[in-house]
Structures are given as C-alpha cells and as structure tokens.
Coordinates of N, CA and C in Angstrom, one line a residue:
X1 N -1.3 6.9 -1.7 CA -0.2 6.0 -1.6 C -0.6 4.6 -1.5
X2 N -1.9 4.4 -0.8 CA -2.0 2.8 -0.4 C -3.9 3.0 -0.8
X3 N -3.9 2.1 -1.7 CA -5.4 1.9 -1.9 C -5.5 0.5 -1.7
X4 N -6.8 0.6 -1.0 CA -7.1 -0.8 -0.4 C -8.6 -1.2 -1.0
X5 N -8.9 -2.4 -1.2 CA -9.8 -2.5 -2.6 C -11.0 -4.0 -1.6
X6 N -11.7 -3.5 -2.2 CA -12.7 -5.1 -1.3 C -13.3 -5.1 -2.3
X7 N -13.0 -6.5 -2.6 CA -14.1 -6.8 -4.1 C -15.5 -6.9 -3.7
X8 N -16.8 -6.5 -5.0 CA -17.8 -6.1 -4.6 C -18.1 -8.1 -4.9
X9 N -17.4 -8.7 -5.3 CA -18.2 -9.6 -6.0 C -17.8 -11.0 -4.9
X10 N -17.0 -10.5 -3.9 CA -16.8 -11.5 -2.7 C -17.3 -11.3 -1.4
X11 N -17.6 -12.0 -0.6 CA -18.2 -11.7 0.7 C -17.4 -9.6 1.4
X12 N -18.3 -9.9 1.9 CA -17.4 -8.2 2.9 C -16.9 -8.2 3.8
X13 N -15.9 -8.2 4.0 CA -14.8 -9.0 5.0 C -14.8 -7.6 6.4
X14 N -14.7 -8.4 7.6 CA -15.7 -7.7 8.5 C -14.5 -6.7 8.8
X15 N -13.8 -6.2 9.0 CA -12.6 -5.2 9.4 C -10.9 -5.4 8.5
X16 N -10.8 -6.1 7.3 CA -9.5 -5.9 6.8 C -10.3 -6.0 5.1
X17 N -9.3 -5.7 3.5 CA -9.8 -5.5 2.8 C -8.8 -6.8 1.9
X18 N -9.3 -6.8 0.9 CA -9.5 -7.7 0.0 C -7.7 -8.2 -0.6
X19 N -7.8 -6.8 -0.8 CA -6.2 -6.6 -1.2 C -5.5 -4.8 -1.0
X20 N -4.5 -4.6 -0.7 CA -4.3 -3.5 -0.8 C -3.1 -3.4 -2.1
X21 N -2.9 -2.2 -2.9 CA -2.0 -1.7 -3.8 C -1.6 -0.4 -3.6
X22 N 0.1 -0.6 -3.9 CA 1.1 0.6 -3.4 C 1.5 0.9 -4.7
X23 N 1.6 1.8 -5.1 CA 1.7 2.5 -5.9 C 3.6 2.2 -5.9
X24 N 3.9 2.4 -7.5 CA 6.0 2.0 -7.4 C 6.4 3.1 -7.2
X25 N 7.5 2.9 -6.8 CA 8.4 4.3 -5.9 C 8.1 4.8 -4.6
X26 N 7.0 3.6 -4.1 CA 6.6 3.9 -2.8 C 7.6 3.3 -2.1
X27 N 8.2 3.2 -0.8 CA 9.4 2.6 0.3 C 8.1 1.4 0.8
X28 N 8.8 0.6 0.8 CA 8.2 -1.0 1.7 C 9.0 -1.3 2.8
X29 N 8.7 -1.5 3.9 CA 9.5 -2.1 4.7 C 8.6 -3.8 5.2
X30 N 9.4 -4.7 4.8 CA 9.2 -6.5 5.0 C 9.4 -6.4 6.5
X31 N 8.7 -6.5 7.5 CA 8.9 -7.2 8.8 C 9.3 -8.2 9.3
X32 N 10.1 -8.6 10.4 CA 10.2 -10.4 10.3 C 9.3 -10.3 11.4
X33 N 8.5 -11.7 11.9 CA 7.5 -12.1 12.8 C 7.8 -11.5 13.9
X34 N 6.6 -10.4 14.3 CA 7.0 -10.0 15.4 C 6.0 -10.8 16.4
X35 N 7.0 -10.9 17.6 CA 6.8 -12.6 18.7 C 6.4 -11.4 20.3
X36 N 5.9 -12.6 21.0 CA 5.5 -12.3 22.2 C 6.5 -12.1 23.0
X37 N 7.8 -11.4 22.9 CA 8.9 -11.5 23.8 C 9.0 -10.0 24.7
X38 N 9.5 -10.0 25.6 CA 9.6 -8.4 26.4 C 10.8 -7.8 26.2
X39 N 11.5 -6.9 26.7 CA 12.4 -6.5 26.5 C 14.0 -7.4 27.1
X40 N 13.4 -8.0 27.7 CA 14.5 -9.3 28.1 C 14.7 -10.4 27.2
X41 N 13.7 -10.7 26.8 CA 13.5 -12.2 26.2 C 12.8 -13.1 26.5
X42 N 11.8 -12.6 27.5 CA 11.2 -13.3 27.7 C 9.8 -13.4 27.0
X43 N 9.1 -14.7 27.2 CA 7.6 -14.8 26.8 C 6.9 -14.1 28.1
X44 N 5.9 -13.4 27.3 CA 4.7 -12.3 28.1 C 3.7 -13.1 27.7
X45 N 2.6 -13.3 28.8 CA 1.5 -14.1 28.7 C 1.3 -15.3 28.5
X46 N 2.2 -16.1 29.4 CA 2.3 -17.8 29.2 C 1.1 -18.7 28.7
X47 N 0.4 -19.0 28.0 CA -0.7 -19.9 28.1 C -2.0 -19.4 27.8
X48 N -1.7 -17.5 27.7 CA -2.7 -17.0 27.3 C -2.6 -16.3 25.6
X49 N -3.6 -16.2 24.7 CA -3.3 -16.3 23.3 C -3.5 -14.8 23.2
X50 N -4.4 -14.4 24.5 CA -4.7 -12.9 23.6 C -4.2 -11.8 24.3
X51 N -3.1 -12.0 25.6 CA -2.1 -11.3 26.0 C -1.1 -11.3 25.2
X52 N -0.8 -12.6 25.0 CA 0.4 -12.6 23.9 C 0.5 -11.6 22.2
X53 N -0.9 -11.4 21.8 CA -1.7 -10.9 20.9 C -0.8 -9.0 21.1
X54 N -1.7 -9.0 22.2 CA -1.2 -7.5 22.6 C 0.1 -7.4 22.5
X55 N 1.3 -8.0 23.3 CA 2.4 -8.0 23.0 C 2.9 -7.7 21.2
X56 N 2.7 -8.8 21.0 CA 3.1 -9.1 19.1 C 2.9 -7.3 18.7
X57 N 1.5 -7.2 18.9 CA 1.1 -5.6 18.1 C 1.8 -4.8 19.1
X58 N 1.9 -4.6 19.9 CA 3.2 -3.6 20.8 C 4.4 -3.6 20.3
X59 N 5.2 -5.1 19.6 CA 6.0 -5.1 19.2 C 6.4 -4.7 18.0
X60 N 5.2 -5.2 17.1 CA 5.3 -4.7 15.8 C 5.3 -3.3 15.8
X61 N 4.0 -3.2 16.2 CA 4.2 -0.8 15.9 C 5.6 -0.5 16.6
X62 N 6.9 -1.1 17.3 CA 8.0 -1.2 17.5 C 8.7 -1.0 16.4
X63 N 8.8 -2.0 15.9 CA 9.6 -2.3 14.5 C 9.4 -1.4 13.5
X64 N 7.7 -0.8 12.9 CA 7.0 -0.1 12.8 C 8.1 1.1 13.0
X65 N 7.8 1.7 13.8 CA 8.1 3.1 14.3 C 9.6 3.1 14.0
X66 N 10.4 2.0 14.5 CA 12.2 2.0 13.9 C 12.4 2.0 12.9
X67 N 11.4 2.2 11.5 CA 12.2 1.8 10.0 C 11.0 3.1 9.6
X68 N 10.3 4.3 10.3 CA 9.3 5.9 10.2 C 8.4 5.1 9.9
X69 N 7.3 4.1 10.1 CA 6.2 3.8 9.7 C 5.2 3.5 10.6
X70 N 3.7 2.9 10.9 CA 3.1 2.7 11.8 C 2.0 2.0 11.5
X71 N 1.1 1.6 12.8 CA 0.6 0.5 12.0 C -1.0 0.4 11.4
X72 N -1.0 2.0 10.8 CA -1.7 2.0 10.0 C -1.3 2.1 8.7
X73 N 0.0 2.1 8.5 CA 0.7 2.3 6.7 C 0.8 0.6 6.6
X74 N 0.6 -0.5 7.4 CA 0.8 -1.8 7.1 C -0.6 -2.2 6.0
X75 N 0.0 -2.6 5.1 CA -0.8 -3.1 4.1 C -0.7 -4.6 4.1
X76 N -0.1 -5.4 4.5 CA -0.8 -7.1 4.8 C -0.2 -7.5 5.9
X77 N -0.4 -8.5 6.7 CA 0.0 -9.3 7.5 C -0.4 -11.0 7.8
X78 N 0.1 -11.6 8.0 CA 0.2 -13.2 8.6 C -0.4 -13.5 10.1
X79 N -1.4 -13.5 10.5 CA -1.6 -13.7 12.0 C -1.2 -15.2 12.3
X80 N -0.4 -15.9 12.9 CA -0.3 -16.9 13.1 C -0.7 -16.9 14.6
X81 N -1.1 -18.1 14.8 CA -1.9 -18.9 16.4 C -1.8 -20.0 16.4
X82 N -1.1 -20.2 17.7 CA -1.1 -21.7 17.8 C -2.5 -22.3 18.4
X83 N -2.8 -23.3 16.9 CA -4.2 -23.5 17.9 C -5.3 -23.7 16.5
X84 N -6.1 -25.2 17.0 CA -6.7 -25.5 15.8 C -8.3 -24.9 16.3
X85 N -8.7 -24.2 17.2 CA -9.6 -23.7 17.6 C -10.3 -22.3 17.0
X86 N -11.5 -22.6 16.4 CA -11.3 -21.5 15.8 C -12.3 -20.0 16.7
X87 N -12.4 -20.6 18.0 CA -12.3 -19.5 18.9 C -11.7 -18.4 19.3
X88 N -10.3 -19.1 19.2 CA -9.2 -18.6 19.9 C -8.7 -18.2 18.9
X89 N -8.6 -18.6 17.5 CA -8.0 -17.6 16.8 C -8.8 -16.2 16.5
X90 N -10.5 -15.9 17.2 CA -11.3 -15.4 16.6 C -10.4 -14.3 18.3
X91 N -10.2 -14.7 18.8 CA -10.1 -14.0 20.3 C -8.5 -12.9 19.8
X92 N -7.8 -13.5 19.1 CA -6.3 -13.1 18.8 C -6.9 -12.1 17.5
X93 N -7.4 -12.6 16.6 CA -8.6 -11.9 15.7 C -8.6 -10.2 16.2
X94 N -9.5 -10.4 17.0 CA -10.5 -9.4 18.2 C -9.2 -8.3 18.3
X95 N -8.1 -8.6 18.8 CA -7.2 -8.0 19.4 C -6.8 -7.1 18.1
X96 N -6.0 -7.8 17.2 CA -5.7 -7.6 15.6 C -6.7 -6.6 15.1
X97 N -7.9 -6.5 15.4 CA -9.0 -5.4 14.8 C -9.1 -4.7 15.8
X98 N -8.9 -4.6 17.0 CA -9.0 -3.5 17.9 C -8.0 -2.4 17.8
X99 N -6.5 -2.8 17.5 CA -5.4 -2.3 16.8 C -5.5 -0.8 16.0
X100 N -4.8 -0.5 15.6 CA -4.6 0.9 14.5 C -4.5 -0.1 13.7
X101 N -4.0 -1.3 13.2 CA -3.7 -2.0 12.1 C -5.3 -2.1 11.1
X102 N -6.3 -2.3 11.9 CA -7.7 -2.0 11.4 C -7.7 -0.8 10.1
X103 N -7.2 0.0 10.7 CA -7.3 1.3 10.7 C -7.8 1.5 8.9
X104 N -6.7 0.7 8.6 CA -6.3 0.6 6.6 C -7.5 0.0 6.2
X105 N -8.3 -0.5 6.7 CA -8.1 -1.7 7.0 C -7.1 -2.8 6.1
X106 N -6.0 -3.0 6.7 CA -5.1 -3.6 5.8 C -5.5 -5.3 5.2
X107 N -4.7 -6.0 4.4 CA -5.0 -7.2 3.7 C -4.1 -8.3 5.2
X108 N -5.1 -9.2 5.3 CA -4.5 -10.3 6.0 C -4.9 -11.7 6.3
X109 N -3.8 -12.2 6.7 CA -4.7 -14.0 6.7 C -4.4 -14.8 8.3
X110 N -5.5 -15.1 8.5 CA -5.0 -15.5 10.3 C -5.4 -17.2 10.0
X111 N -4.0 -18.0 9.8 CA -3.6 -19.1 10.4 C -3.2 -19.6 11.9
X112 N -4.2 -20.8 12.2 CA -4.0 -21.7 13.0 C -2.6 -22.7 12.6
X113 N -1.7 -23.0 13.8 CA -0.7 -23.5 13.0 C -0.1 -24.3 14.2
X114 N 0.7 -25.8 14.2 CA 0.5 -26.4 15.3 C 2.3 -25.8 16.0
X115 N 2.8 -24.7 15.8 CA 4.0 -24.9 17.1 C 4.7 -23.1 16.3
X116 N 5.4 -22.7 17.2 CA 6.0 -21.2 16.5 C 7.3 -21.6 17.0
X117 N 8.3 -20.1 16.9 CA 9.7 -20.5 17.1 C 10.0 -20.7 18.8
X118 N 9.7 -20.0 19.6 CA 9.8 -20.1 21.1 C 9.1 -20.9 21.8
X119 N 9.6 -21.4 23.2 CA 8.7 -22.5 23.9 C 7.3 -21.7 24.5
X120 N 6.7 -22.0 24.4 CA 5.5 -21.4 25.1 C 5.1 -19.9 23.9
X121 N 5.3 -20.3 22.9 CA 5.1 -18.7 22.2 C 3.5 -19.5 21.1
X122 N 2.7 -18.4 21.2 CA 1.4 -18.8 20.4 C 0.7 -18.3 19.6
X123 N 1.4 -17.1 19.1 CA 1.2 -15.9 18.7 C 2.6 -15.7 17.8
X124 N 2.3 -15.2 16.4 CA 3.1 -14.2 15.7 C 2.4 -13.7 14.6
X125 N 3.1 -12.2 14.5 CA 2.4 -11.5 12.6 C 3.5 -11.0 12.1
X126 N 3.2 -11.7 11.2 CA 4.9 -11.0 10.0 C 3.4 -9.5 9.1
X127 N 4.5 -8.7 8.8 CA 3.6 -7.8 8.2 C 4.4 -7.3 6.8
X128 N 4.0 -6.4 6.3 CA 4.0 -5.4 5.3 C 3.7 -3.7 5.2
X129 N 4.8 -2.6 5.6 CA 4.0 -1.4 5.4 C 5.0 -0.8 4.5
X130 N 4.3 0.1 4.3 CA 4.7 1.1 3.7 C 5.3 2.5 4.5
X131 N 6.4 2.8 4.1 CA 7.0 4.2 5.0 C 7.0 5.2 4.3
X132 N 5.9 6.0 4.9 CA 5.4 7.2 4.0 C 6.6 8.3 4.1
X133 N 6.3 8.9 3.1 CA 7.5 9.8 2.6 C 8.0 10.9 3.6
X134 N 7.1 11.6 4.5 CA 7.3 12.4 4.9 C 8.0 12.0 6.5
X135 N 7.8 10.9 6.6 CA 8.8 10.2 7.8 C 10.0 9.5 7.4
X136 N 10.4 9.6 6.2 CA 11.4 8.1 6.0 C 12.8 9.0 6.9
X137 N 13.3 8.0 6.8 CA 15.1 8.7 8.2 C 15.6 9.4 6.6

C-alpha cells in the first residue's frame, strides 16, 4: 500500500525517506496541524520545545486513531518549530524519530519558523496517512 523510496543518488537521510507513494484507491486522510494543546485548551510545556514535541505526536496519533489510522501509515509530514536554532529543531527532530512515525520511515520537512497559531505554542506537524483498509469505519 505505501512504498517509501530513498534515492540512491542523494545523501541517506538518517530516519525518514525521500519520498513515499500510495498506490490510487488507497483512503488518505489530510490532518490539520496537530498543536501542543491538552484536553482543555491549554498549552503543555510552556517554553519547552521538546515537551511540547511529545504533546503534538500524542495528539496527532489522536487524530490518527479518530479517522482508523496510526502513525506509522503517515506518509509525510511538516514539523514546524519555533526557532531559528538549529539545535532545537534537531531536539524536536529527536522526539519525531523516537515516535512510531519513524517507523515508515515516512517523507518529511522540519521548518524553523518565527511565531505558530497560539501564544506560547512552538511546536506543530500537519501530516499525511493513509487509512489502511482493514480499519477504515
């Protein structure tokens, strides 16, 4: 259902792949940015990039799991970070590959970016999976 492809003729990208391809008549489900919020509304991990990290990926395999999919059928995602550091994006990075999302290893791009939608939010990943057949509702 989901082949994932690392070109031989570009560097070897250390835990996600080059590009992934779904085959047509496969189900897609578009995510919108899943954020560092709890079940109230609030921001989790004020000031910190890679609690907030954890959050986002708790949220997403959320979203994930509500539409039968999970987050190893995610074939791309957006890491956004606030933050022109390229430490800190390497630390929210870290978190992102520690994940099931590894797993595919799926296609992704982690931007630094200077402000997200919430006050104090520093962290978001829009994604892309696929809802494999034998779960769809």
């Amino acid at each position: 259902m989901i082949r994932r492809v690392t070109t031989p003729a570009l560097f070897p990208p250390p835990t996600y792949s080059h590009a992934s391809v779904v085959e047509a008549g496969t189900k897609l489900a578009f995510l919108a940015g899943a954020v560092p919020l709890d079940e109230k509304g609030e921001v989790v991990g004020a000031g910190d990039p890679v609690r907030q990290a954890e959050q986002v990926v708790a949220n997403l395999r959320e979203q994930l799991l509500a539409v039968g999919s999970d987050l190893e059928h995610v074939v791309s995602t957006d890491v956004y970070v606030v933050s022109s550091e390229p430490s800190v994006l390497s630390a929210v990075w870290d978190v992102v590959e520690a994940s099931a999302l590894s797993a595919g290893p799926h296609s992704s791009t982690l931007l630094g970016v200077a402000c997200l939608g919430y006050t104090g939010q520093l962290v978001e990943i829009t994604a892309t999976a696929v809802v494999p057949e034998e779960t769809r509702p």
